[in-house]
Short mmCIF file of C-alpha atoms in Angstrom, two decimals:
data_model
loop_
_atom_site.label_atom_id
_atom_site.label_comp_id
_atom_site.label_asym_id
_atom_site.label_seq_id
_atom_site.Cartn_x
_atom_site.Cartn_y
_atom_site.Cartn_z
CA UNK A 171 -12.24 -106.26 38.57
CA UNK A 172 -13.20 -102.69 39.27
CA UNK A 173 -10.92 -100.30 37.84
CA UNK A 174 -12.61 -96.70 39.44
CA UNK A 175 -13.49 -95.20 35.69
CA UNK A 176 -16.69 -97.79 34.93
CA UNK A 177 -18.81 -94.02 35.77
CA UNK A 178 -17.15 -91.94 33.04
CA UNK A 179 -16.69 -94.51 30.47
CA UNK A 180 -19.73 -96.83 31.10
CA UNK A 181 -22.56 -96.31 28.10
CA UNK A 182 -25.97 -97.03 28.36
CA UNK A 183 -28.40 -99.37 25.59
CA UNK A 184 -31.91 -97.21 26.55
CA UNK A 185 -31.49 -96.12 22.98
CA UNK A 186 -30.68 -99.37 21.73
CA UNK A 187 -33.77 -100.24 23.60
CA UNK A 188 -36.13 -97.47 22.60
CA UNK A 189 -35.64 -98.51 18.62
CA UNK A 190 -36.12 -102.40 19.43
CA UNK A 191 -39.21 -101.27 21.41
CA UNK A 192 -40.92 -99.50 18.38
CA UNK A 193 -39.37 -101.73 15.73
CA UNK A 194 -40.78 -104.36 18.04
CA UNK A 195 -44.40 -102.48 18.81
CA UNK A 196 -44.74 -102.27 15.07
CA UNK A 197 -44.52 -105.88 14.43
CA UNK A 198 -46.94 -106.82 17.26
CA UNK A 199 -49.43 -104.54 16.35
CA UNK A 200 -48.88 -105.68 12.73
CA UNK A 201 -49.20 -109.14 14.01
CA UNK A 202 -52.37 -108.72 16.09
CA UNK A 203 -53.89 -107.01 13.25
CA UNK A 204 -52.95 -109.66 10.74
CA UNK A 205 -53.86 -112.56 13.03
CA UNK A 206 -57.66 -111.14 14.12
CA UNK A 207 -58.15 -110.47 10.88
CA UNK A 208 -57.53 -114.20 9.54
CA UNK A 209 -59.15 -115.57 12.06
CA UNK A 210 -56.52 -116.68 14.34
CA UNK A 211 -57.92 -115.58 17.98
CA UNK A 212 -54.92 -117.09 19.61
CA UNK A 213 -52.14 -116.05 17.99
CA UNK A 214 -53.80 -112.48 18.27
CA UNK A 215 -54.20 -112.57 21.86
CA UNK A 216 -50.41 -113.80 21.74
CA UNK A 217 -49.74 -110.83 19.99
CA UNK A 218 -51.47 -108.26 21.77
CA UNK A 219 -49.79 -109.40 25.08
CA UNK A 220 -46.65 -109.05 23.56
CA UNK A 221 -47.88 -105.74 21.96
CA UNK A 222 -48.20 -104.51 25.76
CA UNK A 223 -45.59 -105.76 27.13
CA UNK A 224 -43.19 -103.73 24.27
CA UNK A 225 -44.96 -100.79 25.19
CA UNK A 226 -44.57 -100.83 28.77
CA UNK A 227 -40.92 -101.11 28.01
CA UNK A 228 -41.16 -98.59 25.62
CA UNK A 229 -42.62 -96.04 28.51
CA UNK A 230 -39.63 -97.29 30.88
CA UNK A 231 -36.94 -96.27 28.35
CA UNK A 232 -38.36 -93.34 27.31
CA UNK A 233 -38.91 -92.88 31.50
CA UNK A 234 -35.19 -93.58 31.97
CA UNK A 235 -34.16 -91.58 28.89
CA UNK A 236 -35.65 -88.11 30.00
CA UNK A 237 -34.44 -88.35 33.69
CA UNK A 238 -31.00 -88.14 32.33
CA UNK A 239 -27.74 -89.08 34.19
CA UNK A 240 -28.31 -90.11 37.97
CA UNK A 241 -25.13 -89.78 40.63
CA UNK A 242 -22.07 -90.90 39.58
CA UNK A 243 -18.96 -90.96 42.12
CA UNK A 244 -16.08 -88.78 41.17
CA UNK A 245 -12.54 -89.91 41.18
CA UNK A 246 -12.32 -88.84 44.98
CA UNK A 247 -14.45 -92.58 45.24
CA UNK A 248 -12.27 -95.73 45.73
CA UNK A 249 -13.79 -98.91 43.61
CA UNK A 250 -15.67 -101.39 44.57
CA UNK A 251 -13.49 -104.15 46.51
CA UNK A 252 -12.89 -107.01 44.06
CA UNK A 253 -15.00 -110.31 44.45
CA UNK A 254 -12.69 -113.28 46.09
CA UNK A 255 -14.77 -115.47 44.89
CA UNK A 256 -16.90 -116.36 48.04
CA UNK A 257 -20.12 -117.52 48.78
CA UNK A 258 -21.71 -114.16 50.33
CA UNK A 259 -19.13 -112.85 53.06
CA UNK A 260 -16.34 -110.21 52.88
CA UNK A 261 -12.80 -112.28 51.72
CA UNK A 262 -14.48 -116.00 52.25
#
């Protein structure tokens, strides 16, 4: 249930996510390296499509990081109406 503080008290993981993402872009580059140099053609094409898709999420966080804080209501904004538990409608 909503309690009408989630805005002021809510944190955010992008910077969680930014240091996975280059901890993670180091390691497939690493990998993809490693990998076309032994030999291994698959398991560097595995590697370099992983290797892209880190850095697309590293350009996302670092997207969402420099936009800074969107809107957030101020206390003048009821919460959200609990769920009942229904299947889609309002109180089913």
């Amino acid at each position: 249930m909503r309690t009408g503080n989630e805005p002021s008290t809510a944190r955010s993981p992008l910077r969680m996510r930014l240091w996975l993402s280059v901890w993670g872009l180091i390691w497939a580059a690493s990998g993809t390296a490693a990998f076309a140099l032994a030999g291994r053609t698959g398991w560097a094409v595995a590697c370099g499509l992983l290797l892209v898709v880190v850095a697309v999420d590293l350009v996302l966080v670092l997207r969402h990081l420099h936009q800074g804080p969107h809107y957030q209501p101020g206390p003048d904004v009821p919460p959200y109406e609990p769920d009942h538990g229904g299947r889609g409608g309002r109180g089913s």
